[in-house]
XYZ file of C-alpha atoms in Angstrom:
457
model
C -33.411 18.126 8.854
C -30.194 18.516 6.870
C -28.222 21.693 7.415
C -27.438 23.704 4.271
C -23.830 23.187 3.205
C -21.781 24.404 0.297
C -21.449 21.153 -1.638
C -18.413 21.243 -3.924
C -19.613 21.078 -7.561
C -16.840 18.592 -8.468
C -17.765 16.059 -5.790
C -20.964 14.210 -6.608
C -20.069 11.032 -8.480
C -18.885 8.834 -5.593
C -21.578 7.466 -3.210
C -18.827 6.902 -0.609
C -18.835 10.603 0.272
C -18.232 14.125 -0.939
C -16.386 17.302 -0.064
C -17.989 20.532 1.001
C -17.023 23.955 2.283
C -18.091 25.331 5.656
C -17.019 28.726 6.993
C -14.192 28.833 4.470
C -12.840 25.368 5.327
C -13.014 22.267 3.135
C -14.373 19.100 4.797
C -15.041 15.591 3.527
C -18.269 13.706 4.322
C -17.803 9.932 4.677
C -21.000 7.941 4.137
C -21.999 5.001 6.322
C -21.909 2.780 3.263
C -18.140 3.323 3.041
C -17.498 2.540 6.724
C -15.919 -0.922 6.218
C -13.495 0.346 3.585
C -12.634 3.417 5.635
C -11.996 1.323 8.739
C -9.727 -1.004 6.761
C -7.819 1.992 5.398
C -7.173 3.176 8.936
C -6.743 -0.113 10.805
C -4.595 -1.875 8.198
C -1.946 0.800 8.591
C -2.291 1.828 4.922
C -3.232 5.421 5.728
C -0.336 5.775 8.178
C 2.104 4.294 5.691
C 0.985 6.570 2.847
C 1.064 9.616 5.113
C 4.548 8.702 6.296
C 5.715 8.444 2.676
C 3.923 11.721 1.855
C 1.781 10.062 -0.796
C -1.565 10.910 0.793
C -2.880 14.362 1.722
C -2.960 14.594 5.555
C -6.390 14.761 7.207
C -7.942 14.691 10.653
C -11.208 13.177 11.801
C -14.010 15.397 13.096
C -16.735 14.052 15.352
C -19.298 16.622 14.215
C -21.814 15.898 11.453
C -22.147 19.261 9.740
C -24.598 17.939 7.192
C -27.180 16.409 9.514
C -27.474 13.466 7.108
C -28.579 10.150 8.581
C -26.016 8.197 6.522
C -23.088 10.080 8.094
C -20.141 8.012 9.281
C -17.177 10.382 9.580
C -16.226 13.965 8.915
C -12.679 14.522 7.694
C -10.802 17.790 7.491
C -8.062 17.458 4.871
C -5.031 19.709 4.707
C -6.279 22.802 2.902
C -4.862 23.201 -0.600
C -3.567 26.658 -1.536
C -3.982 26.013 -5.263
C -5.654 23.416 -7.481
C -4.276 22.534 -10.895
C -5.532 20.099 -13.494
C -3.859 17.697 -15.913
C -4.526 20.064 -18.830
C -2.181 22.505 -17.080
C 0.623 19.985 -16.529
C 3.780 19.392 -18.524
C 4.998 15.939 -19.536
C 7.114 15.495 -16.404
C 4.263 16.630 -14.182
C 1.817 14.112 -15.660
C 4.519 11.454 -15.418
C 5.081 12.318 -11.747
C 1.349 12.087 -11.029
C 1.161 8.739 -12.864
C 4.018 7.162 -10.914
C 2.537 8.450 -7.646
C -0.787 6.791 -8.508
C 0.954 3.476 -9.234
C 3.016 3.667 -6.034
C -0.123 4.254 -3.979
C -1.999 1.394 -5.647
C 0.910 -0.956 -5.016
C 1.060 0.041 -1.349
C -2.701 -0.440 -1.053
C -2.533 -3.932 -2.552
C -0.042 -4.989 0.100
C -2.565 -3.940 2.762
C -5.559 -5.715 1.240
C -6.958 -2.673 -0.583
C -6.852 -1.234 -4.092
C -7.570 2.064 -5.855
C -11.101 2.067 -7.239
C -10.379 5.049 -9.484
C -7.281 6.554 -11.048
C -8.138 10.054 -12.179
C -5.558 12.865 -12.301
C -8.133 15.029 -10.526
C -7.519 12.877 -7.435
C -3.847 13.861 -7.501
C -2.514 17.294 -6.640
C 0.918 18.879 -6.487
C 1.270 20.037 -2.903
C 4.279 20.657 -0.655
C 6.610 20.002 -3.576
C 5.272 16.597 -4.654
C 2.218 14.853 -6.012
C -0.164 13.378 -3.447
C -3.515 11.608 -3.482
C -6.152 14.012 -2.183
C -9.181 11.678 -2.393
C -9.132 9.657 0.848
C -12.128 7.636 -0.341
C -10.390 6.249 -3.438
C -9.589 2.957 -1.712
C -11.725 -0.149 -1.536
C -11.192 -3.648 -0.177
C -9.333 -5.861 -2.647
C -11.207 -9.048 -3.569
C -9.150 -11.975 -4.804
C -9.900 -12.810 -8.402
C -11.159 -9.374 -9.368
C -9.205 -7.203 -11.780
C -8.063 -3.638 -11.102
C -11.222 -1.790 -11.970
C -9.359 1.511 -12.487
C -6.887 -0.006 -14.981
C -8.537 1.421 -18.100
C -8.974 4.819 -16.464
C -5.315 4.879 -15.485
C -4.198 4.025 -19.012
C -6.481 6.610 -20.612
C -5.618 9.409 -18.171
C -1.901 8.803 -17.711
C -0.233 6.205 -19.908
C -1.885 7.032 -23.227
C -1.201 10.801 -23.282
C 2.378 10.182 -22.115
C 2.953 7.629 -24.899
C 1.454 9.924 -27.536
C 3.606 12.811 -26.355
C 6.714 10.636 -26.288
C 6.207 9.137 -29.748
C 4.608 12.022 -31.656
C 5.732 15.209 -29.921
C 2.172 16.299 -29.086
C 1.939 18.037 -25.717
C 0.175 16.280 -22.854
C -1.658 19.375 -21.599
C -3.275 19.878 -25.001
C -4.248 16.209 -25.159
C -5.794 16.331 -21.703
C -7.737 19.474 -22.565
C -9.168 17.665 -25.595
C -9.811 14.485 -23.592
C -10.340 15.576 -19.956
C -11.553 12.071 -19.021
C -8.578 10.428 -20.709
C -7.422 9.495 -24.221
C -9.140 6.249 -25.343
C -7.007 3.279 -26.381
C -8.503 3.362 -29.894
C -7.365 6.968 -30.385
C -3.962 6.281 -28.855
C -3.424 3.177 -30.972
C -4.211 5.103 -34.145
C -1.736 7.869 -33.269
C 1.205 5.751 -32.166
C 3.753 4.652 -34.803
C 3.681 1.044 -36.027
C 6.931 0.185 -34.246
C 5.150 0.485 -30.890
C 3.241 -2.703 -31.733
C 6.555 -4.498 -31.390
C 6.924 -3.265 -27.811
C 5.304 -5.902 -25.601
C 4.212 -3.443 -22.905
C 2.760 -0.871 -25.292
C 1.037 -3.633 -27.231
C -0.497 -5.041 -24.035
C -1.691 -1.742 -22.559
C -2.688 0.103 -25.746
C -3.006 -1.830 -28.987
C -4.559 -4.934 -27.434
C -6.954 -2.753 -25.436
C -7.933 -0.956 -28.642
C -8.652 -4.314 -30.319
C -10.692 -5.467 -27.342
C -12.645 -2.189 -27.338
C -13.593 -2.889 -30.933
C -14.801 -6.380 -30.062
C -16.791 -5.111 -27.076
C -18.520 -2.551 -29.257
C -19.646 -5.312 -31.650
C -21.108 -7.317 -28.801
C -18.620 -10.193 -28.856
C -18.360 -12.233 -25.660
C -15.892 -10.913 -23.099
C -13.301 -13.039 -21.327
C -14.157 -13.740 -17.675
C -10.790 -15.194 -16.627
C -9.990 -14.430 -12.999
C -6.912 -12.434 -12.200
C -4.712 -12.943 -9.148
C -3.177 -10.363 -6.837
C 0.208 -11.338 -8.244
C -1.089 -10.569 -11.756
C -2.218 -7.091 -10.658
C 1.087 -6.480 -8.967
C 2.871 -7.436 -12.199
C 0.643 -5.070 -14.196
C 1.409 -2.215 -11.791
C 5.120 -2.971 -11.997
C 5.013 -3.167 -15.777
C 3.177 0.170 -16.043
C 5.622 1.735 -13.593
C 8.616 0.522 -15.589
C 7.112 1.607 -18.923
C 6.285 5.123 -17.700
C 9.554 5.563 -15.791
C 11.462 5.020 -19.023
C 9.528 7.684 -20.933
C 11.572 10.877 -21.166
C 11.265 13.583 -23.767
C 14.386 14.349 -25.787
C 16.161 17.599 -24.951
C 14.508 20.311 -27.011
C 15.570 23.826 -27.840
C 12.801 26.370 -28.176
C 12.800 30.152 -28.316
C 11.921 30.158 -24.650
C 13.754 27.346 -22.896
C 17.156 28.839 -23.719
C 15.899 32.352 -23.054
C 18.102 33.006 -20.050
C 21.252 31.478 -21.495
C 21.139 32.757 -25.078
C 18.427 35.287 -25.861
C 18.446 37.542 -22.821
C 19.515 41.110 -23.578
C 22.735 40.873 -21.583
C 24.131 39.363 -18.421
C 24.168 42.855 -16.886
C 20.484 43.319 -17.601
C 19.657 39.899 -16.189
C 21.632 40.289 -12.971
C 20.395 43.857 -12.413
C 16.824 42.770 -13.024
C 17.159 39.976 -10.475
C 18.508 42.428 -7.899
C 15.693 44.841 -8.660
C 12.914 42.247 -8.439
C 14.413 40.868 -5.217
C 14.413 44.304 -3.626
C 10.829 44.962 -4.777
C 9.642 41.678 -3.330
C 11.482 42.312 -0.050
C 9.737 45.644 0.345
C 6.279 44.177 -0.355
C 3.994 42.278 2.012
C 2.580 39.183 0.329
C 1.607 35.588 0.889
C 0.816 34.637 -2.707
C 2.375 35.415 -6.080
C 1.396 34.769 -9.676
C 4.374 34.812 -12.026
C 2.987 35.110 -15.560
C 5.323 34.173 -18.397
C 7.656 32.704 -15.800
C 9.811 30.836 -18.338
C 11.970 28.506 -16.192
C 11.052 30.343 -13.008
C 14.206 32.357 -12.296
C 12.110 35.143 -10.770
C 9.615 32.825 -9.071
C 12.554 31.396 -7.171
C 13.291 34.868 -5.760
C 9.993 34.854 -3.848
C 10.113 34.061 -0.157
C 9.745 30.394 0.775
C 6.579 30.807 2.826
C 4.619 32.405 -0.021
C 2.543 30.359 -2.447
C 3.903 31.008 -5.953
C 2.050 29.981 -9.121
C 4.493 30.011 -12.032
C 2.983 29.857 -15.492
C 4.290 29.770 -19.022
C 2.794 28.631 -22.313
C 6.015 26.745 -23.142
C 5.602 23.269 -21.627
C 9.322 22.551 -21.887
C 10.062 25.563 -19.661
C 7.549 24.289 -17.109
C 9.124 20.828 -17.371
C 12.473 22.313 -16.424
C 11.014 24.372 -13.583
C 9.214 21.300 -12.225
C 12.447 19.278 -12.266
C 14.377 22.111 -10.654
C 12.031 22.677 -7.728
C 12.029 18.940 -7.086
C 15.829 18.875 -7.058
C 16.017 21.952 -4.841
C 13.123 20.707 -2.662
C 11.199 23.950 -3.039
C 7.728 23.278 -1.714
C 5.985 26.586 -2.376
C 6.097 26.803 -6.182
C 3.267 25.505 -8.381
C 4.246 25.250 -12.071
C 1.474 25.352 -14.679
C 1.384 25.398 -18.477
C -0.908 28.299 -19.300
C -1.358 30.259 -22.515
C -2.592 33.612 -21.238
C -4.564 34.264 -24.379
C -6.245 30.828 -24.116
C -6.274 30.031 -20.381
C -7.965 26.893 -19.025
C -11.754 27.273 -19.274
C -14.358 25.973 -16.840
C -15.166 22.340 -17.631
C -17.405 19.485 -16.605
C -21.041 19.228 -15.596
C -22.722 22.619 -15.986
C -19.231 24.097 -16.422
C -18.851 23.922 -12.651
C -16.805 20.776 -11.914
C -13.440 22.274 -12.880
C -13.064 26.009 -12.534
C -11.368 28.183 -15.096
C -7.748 28.986 -14.266
C -8.306 32.612 -13.351
C -11.266 31.768 -11.117
C -8.804 29.739 -9.023
C -6.107 32.380 -9.117
C -6.403 35.466 -6.926
C -3.090 36.602 -5.457
C -1.404 39.386 -3.559
C 1.328 40.024 -6.120
C 1.398 39.446 -9.858
C 4.687 39.606 -11.775
C 4.582 40.296 -15.519
C 8.253 40.572 -16.446
C 9.218 40.999 -20.107
C 5.714 39.838 -20.958
C 3.562 42.805 -21.835
C 5.040 43.450 -25.296
C 4.211 39.859 -26.278
C 0.578 40.409 -25.325
C 0.312 43.928 -26.729
C 2.170 43.427 -30.009
C 2.070 39.701 -30.774
C -1.534 39.333 -29.622
C -2.911 42.856 -30.264
C -4.239 43.240 -26.709
C -4.683 46.877 -25.715
C -3.137 48.468 -22.639
C -6.659 49.080 -21.278
C -7.479 45.381 -21.617
C -4.233 44.436 -19.919
C -4.818 46.871 -17.045
C -8.321 45.459 -16.449
C -6.968 41.905 -16.560
C -4.197 42.529 -14.027
C -6.599 44.392 -11.737
C -8.802 41.281 -11.698
C -6.086 38.942 -10.405
C -3.860 40.839 -7.945
C -3.439 43.621 -5.417
C 0.136 44.559 -6.335
C 1.492 44.410 -9.859
C 5.177 44.328 -10.786
C 5.284 44.900 -14.513
C 8.071 45.607 -16.969
C 7.548 47.972 -19.867
C 9.599 47.130 -22.964
C 9.850 50.081 -25.388
C 9.690 49.883 -29.168
C 13.385 50.644 -29.360
C 14.166 47.435 -27.478
C 15.883 44.752 -29.629
C 13.186 42.209 -28.760
C 10.355 44.469 -29.903
C 12.289 45.431 -33.034
C 12.669 41.728 -33.749
C 8.935 41.168 -33.304
C 8.123 43.998 -35.704
C 10.642 42.909 -38.299
C 8.263 40.514 -40.015
C 4.948 42.260 -39.464
C 3.352 45.633 -40.132
C 3.702 48.095 -37.292
C 0.111 49.007 -36.509
C 0.936 49.855 -32.915
C 1.007 53.642 -32.992
C -0.150 53.802 -29.372
C 2.497 51.450 -28.066
C 4.480 53.908 -25.984
C 5.216 54.514 -22.322
C 2.921 57.498 -21.919
C -0.112 55.619 -23.300
C 0.757 52.638 -21.115
C 0.833 54.754 -17.940
C -2.376 56.521 -18.936
C -4.167 53.163 -19.401
C -3.130 51.818 -15.993
C -3.803 55.036 -14.026
C -7.601 54.553 -13.582
C -7.165 51.141 -11.921
C -3.784 51.326 -10.181
C -1.772 53.693 -8.003
C 1.836 53.951 -9.147
C 4.160 53.223 -6.222
C 7.552 52.919 -7.898
C 9.054 53.330 -11.344
C 12.674 52.650 -12.269
C 14.913 51.801 -15.218
C 16.274 48.248 -15.395
C 20.013 48.797 -15.668
C 21.570 47.415 -18.839
C 18.446 48.142 -20.873
C 15.893 50.808 -21.830
C 13.177 48.894 -20.031
C 11.210 50.299 -17.094
C 9.929 48.423 -14.050
C 6.685 49.589 -12.465
C 5.154 48.700 -9.118
C 1.416 49.343 -9.101
C -1.092 48.896 -6.286
C -4.698 48.257 -7.196
C -7.052 51.099 -6.264
């Protein structure tokens, strides 16, 4: 009789196995039907090579069958992930990084007689400072003459949104939220400018695929020409080259030059960094959520052994943070493009496959620095609503109050009616008092702003 296990709601489509949770630990069930492919993965040296290159999430084999299922072959315990993010929370550079990682892995697999049978961004996670494949069962034995079955999925999930973003300026996280299973070639072809039809690679991977999709839908006979391993290798190389050369032009937004041009003053900025550093040093924590992180200047002040989720609604800011942590080899920061007033919802079958952002995000410390006035004034969210929200995500809250006399608030109110009679420090403190204990309160030197440290009751 099978033992009851906590089957992960996102892991049910692949007959090769599934992941489940037992006593707070994630395990992977490998079915007997996948045994030949799994053995080839291990014996060919592919797994060792990918682990050595840090392209595959580390795992260990367990001899115990927790499930009691008769078709059990192996139990794997993967490295436990501190945080899961999805493609609809990634910036352009993040999706590009995940795409190139997928192609690198597929190329390595082909050299060992295997190939990726799927190419979904949900199989890739940003962990330890780089993207890695987390689905150990994504490989299958390569059969000469067969095409790469995951080719269309790769193009729809990676190439197409990157091309649309590059050529039209649309943001990849918004595209992926609209098309969580990937942007079809027909949609991509219709959005790309005509000049892209003159690019041989884009024509091959997008416009030709869109034409073929049209023919398939009308029932015309499909080509059955066999494809060689060399052909697949050339396709992988071509995709890699095409995506590697996609880079967004340097953009200037209100937020990505915030530190260099729109900050109140250098004194304020340096004093605020000293203050936040001292507050973090005097706080015990292992996880931090930095909301409205901009380019992550304050996320970078967190200790290296703490997991730090850095969010901002400006994808260009997250792009820059992603590039910076890669350059500085910071492995504990997880950038995510999140609009706090429209955070990622739960998606997928029964709304359970992909959890909403704040269901995945419970932390010790939450930082909301120079953020609250944007939520309270630009978005009309009350202090009571904000207090309840912060109490739902963290134990300790470091929050900055920006008064109405502040130049930034005055600027916000310049072009709109001031209906915010209750936007003052006393009302703010009164709203947070029922849910939090005030531990510290201090002026940020160089400004009229106040920093609060609250602990959840």
